[in-house]
């Protein structure tokens, strides 16, 4: 179980809980759909820092997207967390070069609004 808190622009965001299945090595292309429910949606990606530059989302390199990268090297970790704002619709996430490298990643989608509504789920 993971509980996520984020400071909002004007007030703290409603905390929410995500139940994460203990499955490792999420590989290959991950597909997911973001509902058009009026909430602000974000995707939180966890991957090895060496694989992060090779991530692509919707056919484009993730490096060029508007994102927030949480580097965990100061915690003696070889992983990085990446938060991206994302709109409604169908999306894919995977490796820029799938024949060369299969990126292993963890994905959590979460959303919130100013009306104290929030949810999150693993992909």
PDB file of N, CA and C in Angstrom, residues 55-120:
ATOM      1  N   UNK A  55      12.766   6.004 -22.337  1.00  0.00           N
ATOM      2  CA  UNK A  55      11.311   5.887 -22.252  1.00  0.00           C
ATOM      3  C   UNK A  55      10.637   6.702 -23.345  1.00  0.00           C
ATOM      4  N   UNK A  56       9.546   6.171 -23.868  1.00  0.00           N
ATOM      5  CA  UNK A  56       8.714   6.923 -24.804  1.00  0.00           C
ATOM      6  C   UNK A  56       7.266   6.824 -24.366  1.00  0.00           C
ATOM      7  N   UNK A  57       6.541   7.909 -24.625  1.00  0.00           N
ATOM      8  CA  UNK A  57       5.130   7.949 -24.311  1.00  0.00           C
ATOM      9  C   UNK A  57       4.390   8.442 -25.541  1.00  0.00           C
ATOM     10  N   UNK A  58       3.415   7.659 -25.972  1.00  0.00           N
ATOM     11  CA  UNK A  58       2.626   7.988 -27.160  1.00  0.00           C
ATOM     12  C   UNK A  58       3.517   8.226 -28.379  1.00  0.00           C
ATOM     13  N   UNK A  59       4.587   7.431 -28.487  1.00  0.00           N
ATOM     14  CA  UNK A  59       5.449   7.489 -29.659  1.00  0.00           C
ATOM     15  C   UNK A  59       6.514   8.565 -29.636  1.00  0.00           C
ATOM     16  N   UNK A  60       6.624   9.325 -28.544  1.00  0.00           N
ATOM     17  CA  UNK A  60       7.616  10.400 -28.462  1.00  0.00           C
ATOM     18  C   UNK A  60       8.464  10.220 -27.217  1.00  0.00           C
ATOM     19  N   UNK A  61       9.720  10.641 -27.296  1.00  0.00           N
ATOM     20  CA  UNK A  61      10.630  10.531 -26.157  1.00  0.00           C
ATOM     21  C   UNK A  61      10.069  11.275 -24.950  1.00  0.00           C
ATOM     22  N   UNK A  62      10.187  10.648 -23.804  1.00  0.00           N
ATOM     23  CA  UNK A  62       9.674  11.247 -22.568  1.00  0.00           C
ATOM     24  C   UNK A  62      10.532  12.428 -22.125  1.00  0.00           C
ATOM     25  N   UNK A  63      11.763  12.498 -22.604  1.00  0.00           N
ATOM     26  CA  UNK A  63      12.679  13.568 -22.216  1.00  0.00           C
ATOM     27  C   UNK A  63      12.135  14.940 -22.609  1.00  0.00           C
ATOM     28  N   UNK A  64      11.388  14.988 -23.694  1.00  0.00           N
ATOM     29  CA  UNK A  64      10.905  16.278 -24.204  1.00  0.00           C
ATOM     30  C   UNK A  64       9.529  16.670 -23.672  1.00  0.00           C
ATOM     31  N   UNK A  65       8.956  15.873 -22.805  1.00  0.00           N
ATOM     32  CA  UNK A  65       7.649  16.200 -22.221  1.00  0.00           C
ATOM     33  C   UNK A  65       7.826  17.105 -21.009  1.00  0.00           C
ATOM     34  N   UNK A  66       6.788  17.866 -20.684  1.00  0.00           N
ATOM     35  CA  UNK A  66       6.790  18.679 -19.475  1.00  0.00           C
ATOM     36  C   UNK A  66       6.637  17.730 -18.297  1.00  0.00           C
ATOM     37  N   UNK A  67       7.647  17.648 -17.459  1.00  0.00           N
ATOM     38  CA  UNK A  67       7.664  16.631 -16.411  1.00  0.00           C
ATOM     39  C   UNK A  67       8.395  17.138 -15.184  1.00  0.00           C
ATOM     40  N   UNK A  68       8.266  16.392 -14.100  1.00  0.00           N
ATOM     41  CA  UNK A  68       9.023  16.617 -12.880  1.00  0.00           C
ATOM     42  C   UNK A  68       9.760  15.317 -12.591  1.00  0.00           C
ATOM     43  N   UNK A  69      11.080  15.371 -12.495  1.00  0.00           N
ATOM     44  CA  UNK A  69      11.887  14.178 -12.252  1.00  0.00           C
ATOM     45  C   UNK A  69      12.370  14.210 -10.805  1.00  0.00           C
ATOM     46  N   UNK A  70      12.149  13.106 -10.098  1.00  0.00           N
ATOM     47  CA  UNK A  70      12.600  12.959  -8.718  1.00  0.00           C
ATOM     48  C   UNK A  70      13.793  12.010  -8.724  1.00  0.00           C
ATOM     49  N   UNK A  71      14.981  12.571  -8.587  1.00  0.00           N
ATOM     50  CA  UNK A  71      16.203  11.777  -8.610  1.00  0.00           C
ATOM     51  C   UNK A  71      16.452  11.231  -7.208  1.00  0.00           C
ATOM     52  N   UNK A  72      16.647   9.927  -7.095  1.00  0.00           N
ATOM     53  CA  UNK A  72      16.813   9.300  -5.781  1.00  0.00           C
ATOM     54  C   UNK A  72      18.245   8.847  -5.513  1.00  0.00           C
ATOM     55  N   UNK A  73      19.205   9.358  -6.297  1.00  0.00           N
ATOM     56  CA  UNK A  73      20.599   8.946  -6.075  1.00  0.00           C
ATOM     57  C   UNK A  73      21.091   9.315  -4.684  1.00  0.00           C
ATOM     58  N   UNK A  74      20.581  10.427  -4.138  1.00  0.00           N
ATOM     59  CA  UNK A  74      20.999  10.822  -2.790  1.00  0.00           C
ATOM     60  C   UNK A  74      20.529   9.809  -1.748  1.00  0.00           C
ATOM     61  N   UNK A  75      19.582   8.969  -2.108  1.00  0.00           N
ATOM     62  CA  UNK A  75      19.097   7.916  -1.216  1.00  0.00           C
ATOM     63  C   UNK A  75      19.763   6.573  -1.514  1.00  0.00           C
ATOM     64  N   UNK A  76      20.869   6.620  -2.260  1.00  0.00           N
ATOM     65  CA  UNK A  76      21.589   5.425  -2.682  1.00  0.00           C
ATOM     66  C   UNK A  76      20.705   4.491  -3.496  1.00  0.00           C
ATOM     67  N   UNK A  77      19.862   5.061  -4.330  1.00  0.00           N
ATOM     68  CA  UNK A  77      18.972   4.277  -5.192  1.00  0.00           C
ATOM     69  C   UNK A  77      19.370   4.491  -6.640  1.00  0.00           C
ATOM     70  N   UNK A  78      19.175   3.474  -7.445  1.00  0.00           N
ATOM     71  CA  UNK A  78      19.467   3.591  -8.870  1.00  0.00           C
ATOM     72  C   UNK A  78      18.202   3.857  -9.675  1.00  0.00           C
ATOM     73  N   UNK A  79      17.131   4.266  -8.979  1.00  0.00           N
ATOM     74  CA  UNK A  79      15.852   4.525  -9.636  1.00  0.00           C
ATOM     75  C   UNK A  79      15.521   6.015  -9.660  1.00  0.00           C
ATOM     76  N   UNK A  80      14.654   6.398 -10.565  1.00  0.00           N
ATOM     77  CA  UNK A  80      14.156   7.763 -10.623  1.00  0.00           C
ATOM     78  C   UNK A  80      12.640   7.691 -10.721  1.00  0.00           C
ATOM     79  N   UNK A  81      12.005   8.707 -10.179  1.00  0.00           N
ATOM     80  CA  UNK A  81      10.561   8.856 -10.300  1.00  0.00           C
ATOM     81  C   UNK A  81      10.274  10.023 -11.227  1.00  0.00           C
ATOM     82  N   UNK A  82       9.307   9.861 -12.104  1.00  0.00           N
ATOM     83  CA  UNK A  82       8.963  10.898 -13.068  1.00  0.00           C
ATOM     84  C   UNK A  82       7.465  11.155 -12.980  1.00  0.00           C
ATOM     85  N   UNK A  83       7.084  12.424 -12.797  1.00  0.00           N
ATOM     86  CA  UNK A  83       5.670  12.777 -12.776  1.00  0.00           C
ATOM     87  C   UNK A  83       5.358  13.603 -14.014  1.00  0.00           C
ATOM     88  N   UNK A  84       4.302  13.187 -14.734  1.00  0.00           N
ATOM     89  CA  UNK A  84       3.903  13.876 -15.955  1.00  0.00           C
ATOM     90  C   UNK A  84       2.416  14.196 -15.863  1.00  0.00           C
ATOM     91  N   UNK A  85       2.063  15.436 -16.206  1.00  0.00           N
ATOM     92  CA  UNK A  85       0.651  15.792 -16.344  1.00  0.00           C
ATOM     93  C   UNK A  85       0.155  15.131 -17.625  1.00  0.00           C
ATOM     94  N   UNK A  86      -1.045  14.578 -17.594  1.00  0.00           N
ATOM     95  CA  UNK A  86      -1.537  13.821 -18.744  1.00  0.00           C
ATOM     96  C   UNK A  86      -3.017  14.107 -18.961  1.00  0.00           C
ATOM     97  N   UNK A  87      -3.418  14.176 -20.214  1.00  0.00           N
ATOM     98  CA  UNK A  87      -4.807  14.459 -20.551  1.00  0.00           C
ATOM     99  C   UNK A  87      -5.603  13.194 -20.801  1.00  0.00           C
ATOM    100  N   UNK A  88      -6.908  13.352 -20.969  1.00  0.00           N
ATOM    101  CA  UNK A  88      -7.781  12.205 -21.238  1.00  0.00           C
ATOM    102  C   UNK A  88      -7.411  11.526 -22.565  1.00  0.00           C
ATOM    103  N   UNK A  89      -7.741  10.248 -22.661  1.00  0.00           N
ATOM    104  CA  UNK A  89      -7.514   9.496 -23.899  1.00  0.00           C
ATOM    105  C   UNK A  89      -6.685   8.253 -23.664  1.00  0.00           C
ATOM    106  N   UNK A  90      -6.403   7.545 -24.753  1.00  0.00           N
ATOM    107  CA  UNK A  90      -5.624   6.309 -24.717  1.00  0.00           C
ATOM    108  C   UNK A  90      -4.145   6.651 -24.863  1.00  0.00           C
ATOM    109  N   UNK A  91      -3.288   6.044 -24.028  1.00  0.00           N
ATOM    110  CA  UNK A  91      -1.859   6.343 -24.034  1.00  0.00           C
ATOM    111  C   UNK A  91      -1.056   5.045 -23.995  1.00  0.00           C
ATOM    112  N   UNK A  92       0.185   5.123 -24.482  1.00  0.00           N
ATOM    113  CA  UNK A  92       1.120   4.002 -24.404  1.00  0.00           C
ATOM    114  C   UNK A  92       2.423   4.504 -23.791  1.00  0.00           C
ATOM    115  N   UNK A  93       3.111   3.609 -23.109  1.00  0.00           N
ATOM    116  CA  UNK A  93       4.379   3.930 -22.477  1.00  0.00           C
ATOM    117  C   UNK A  93       5.289   2.725 -22.646  1.00  0.00           C
ATOM    118  N   UNK A  94       6.505   2.957 -23.123  1.00  0.00           N
ATOM    119  CA  UNK A  94       7.436   1.853 -23.333  1.00  0.00           C
ATOM    120  C   UNK A  94       8.817   2.360 -23.690  1.00  0.00           C
ATOM    121  N   UNK A  95       9.579   1.528 -24.393  1.00  0.00           N
ATOM    122  CA  UNK A  95      10.952   1.835 -24.766  1.00  0.00           C
ATOM    123  C   UNK A  95      11.001   2.462 -26.154  1.00  0.00           C
ATOM    124  N   UNK A  96      11.900   3.433 -26.326  1.00  0.00           N
ATOM    125  CA  UNK A  96      12.127   4.010 -27.660  1.00  0.00           C
ATOM    126  C   UNK A  96      12.681   2.960 -28.614  1.00  0.00           C
ATOM    127  N   UNK A  97      13.441   2.021 -28.081  1.00  0.00           N
ATOM    128  CA  UNK A  97      14.093   0.985 -28.882  1.00  0.00           C
ATOM    129  C   UNK A  97      13.758  -0.396 -28.319  1.00  0.00           C
ATOM    130  N   UNK A  98      12.525  -0.875 -28.506  1.00  0.00           N
ATOM    131  CA  UNK A  98      12.101  -2.128 -27.869  1.00  0.00           C
ATOM    132  C   UNK A  98      12.895  -3.350 -28.318  1.00  0.00           C
ATOM    133  N   UNK A  99      13.477  -3.325 -29.525  1.00  0.00           N
ATOM    134  CA  UNK A  99      14.254  -4.480 -29.973  1.00  0.00           C
ATOM    135  C   UNK A  99      15.617  -4.529 -29.291  1.00  0.00           C
ATOM    136  N   UNK A 100      16.053  -3.397 -28.730  1.00  0.00           N
ATOM    137  CA  UNK A 100      17.351  -3.323 -28.065  1.00  0.00           C
ATOM    138  C   UNK A 100      17.214  -3.452 -26.547  1.00  0.00           C
ATOM    139  N   UNK A 101      16.203  -2.746 -25.979  1.00  0.00           N
ATOM    140  CA  UNK A 101      16.050  -2.718 -24.530  1.00  0.00           C
ATOM    141  C   UNK A 101      14.580  -2.699 -24.148  1.00  0.00           C
ATOM    142  N   UNK A 102      14.207  -3.607 -23.274  1.00  0.00           N
ATOM    143  CA  UNK A 102      12.869  -3.582 -22.699  1.00  0.00           C
ATOM    144  C   UNK A 102      12.959  -2.844 -21.377  1.00  0.00           C
ATOM    145  N   UNK A 103      12.283  -1.707 -21.283  1.00  0.00           N
ATOM    146  CA  UNK A 103      12.323  -0.897 -20.083  1.00  0.00           C
ATOM    147  C   UNK A 103      11.416  -1.513 -19.025  1.00  0.00           C
ATOM    148  N   UNK A 104      11.950  -1.639 -17.820  1.00  0.00           N
ATOM    149  CA  UNK A 104      11.166  -2.150 -16.688  1.00  0.00           C
ATOM    150  C   UNK A 104      10.710  -0.943 -15.883  1.00  0.00           C
ATOM    151  N   UNK A 105       9.401  -0.829 -15.696  1.00  0.00           N
ATOM    152  CA  UNK A 105       8.906   0.348 -15.003  1.00  0.00           C
ATOM    153  C   UNK A 105       7.673   0.047 -14.187  1.00  0.00           C
ATOM    154  N   UNK A 106       7.426   0.919 -13.245  1.00  0.00           N
ATOM    155  CA  UNK A 106       6.206   0.886 -12.459  1.00  0.00           C
ATOM    156  C   UNK A 106       5.412   2.139 -12.778  1.00  0.00           C
ATOM    157  N   UNK A 107       4.109   2.012 -12.897  1.00  0.00           N
ATOM    158  CA  UNK A 107       3.278   3.139 -13.295  1.00  0.00           C
ATOM    159  C   UNK A 107       2.105   3.282 -12.329  1.00  0.00           C
ATOM    160  N   UNK A 108       1.890   4.502 -11.843  1.00  0.00           N
ATOM    161  CA  UNK A 108       0.704   4.825 -11.053  1.00  0.00           C
ATOM    162  C   UNK A 108       0.046   6.029 -11.708  1.00  0.00           C
ATOM    163  N   UNK A 109      -1.242   5.912 -11.967  1.00  0.00           N
ATOM    164  CA  UNK A 109      -2.025   7.030 -12.487  1.00  0.00           C
ATOM    165  C   UNK A 109      -2.780   7.606 -11.293  1.00  0.00           C
ATOM    166  N   UNK A 110      -2.775   8.913 -11.149  1.00  0.00           N
ATOM    167  CA  UNK A 110      -3.565   9.505 -10.077  1.00  0.00           C
ATOM    168  C   UNK A 110      -4.211  10.795 -10.571  1.00  0.00           C
ATOM    169  N   UNK A 111      -5.271  11.179  -9.896  1.00  0.00           N
ATOM    170  CA  UNK A 111      -6.021  12.373 -10.278  1.00  0.00           C
ATOM    171  C   UNK A 111      -6.584  13.030  -9.036  1.00  0.00           C
ATOM    172  N   UNK A 112      -6.818  14.328  -9.138  1.00  0.00           N
ATOM    173  CA  UNK A 112      -7.436  15.052  -8.035  1.00  0.00           C
ATOM    174  C   UNK A 112      -8.132  16.297  -8.572  1.00  0.00           C
ATOM    175  N   UNK A 113      -8.958  16.895  -7.728  1.00  0.00           N
ATOM    176  CA  UNK A 113      -9.658  18.125  -8.095  1.00  0.00           C
ATOM    177  C   UNK A 113      -9.681  19.048  -6.888  1.00  0.00           C
ATOM    178  N   UNK A 114     -10.193  20.245  -7.070  1.00  0.00           N
ATOM    179  CA  UNK A 114     -10.329  21.180  -5.953  1.00  0.00           C
ATOM    180  C   UNK A 114     -11.511  20.842  -5.063  1.00  0.00           C
ATOM    181  N   UNK A 115     -12.302  19.837  -5.458  1.00  0.00           N
ATOM    182  CA  UNK A 115     -13.494  19.451  -4.697  1.00  0.00           C
ATOM    183  C   UNK A 115     -13.245  18.260  -3.785  1.00  0.00           C
ATOM    184  N   UNK A 116     -11.995  18.080  -3.356  1.00  0.00           N
ATOM    185  CA  UNK A 116     -11.621  16.990  -2.457  1.00  0.00           C
ATOM    186  C   UNK A 116     -11.956  15.615  -3.019  1.00  0.00           C
ATOM    187  N   UNK A 117     -11.772  15.456  -4.315  1.00  0.00           N
ATOM    188  CA  UNK A 117     -11.934  14.158  -4.975  1.00  0.00           C
ATOM    189  C   UNK A 117     -10.553  13.737  -5.460  1.00  0.00           C
ATOM    190  N   UNK A 118     -10.158  12.508  -5.142  1.00  0.00           N
ATOM    191  CA  UNK A 118      -8.851  12.025  -5.586  1.00  0.00           C
ATOM    192  C   UNK A 118      -8.894  10.506  -5.709  1.00  0.00           C
ATOM    193  N   UNK A 119      -8.110   9.981  -6.636  1.00  0.00           N
ATOM    194  CA  UNK A 119      -7.957   8.543  -6.744  1.00  0.00           C
ATOM    195  C   UNK A 119      -6.633   8.222  -7.413  1.00  0.00           C
ATOM    196  N   UNK A 120      -6.188   6.998  -7.269  1.00  0.00           N
ATOM    197  CA  UNK A 120      -4.968   6.541  -7.903  1.00  0.00           C
ATOM    198  C   UNK A 120      -5.061   5.048  -8.141  1.00  0.00           C
TER     199      UNK A 120
END
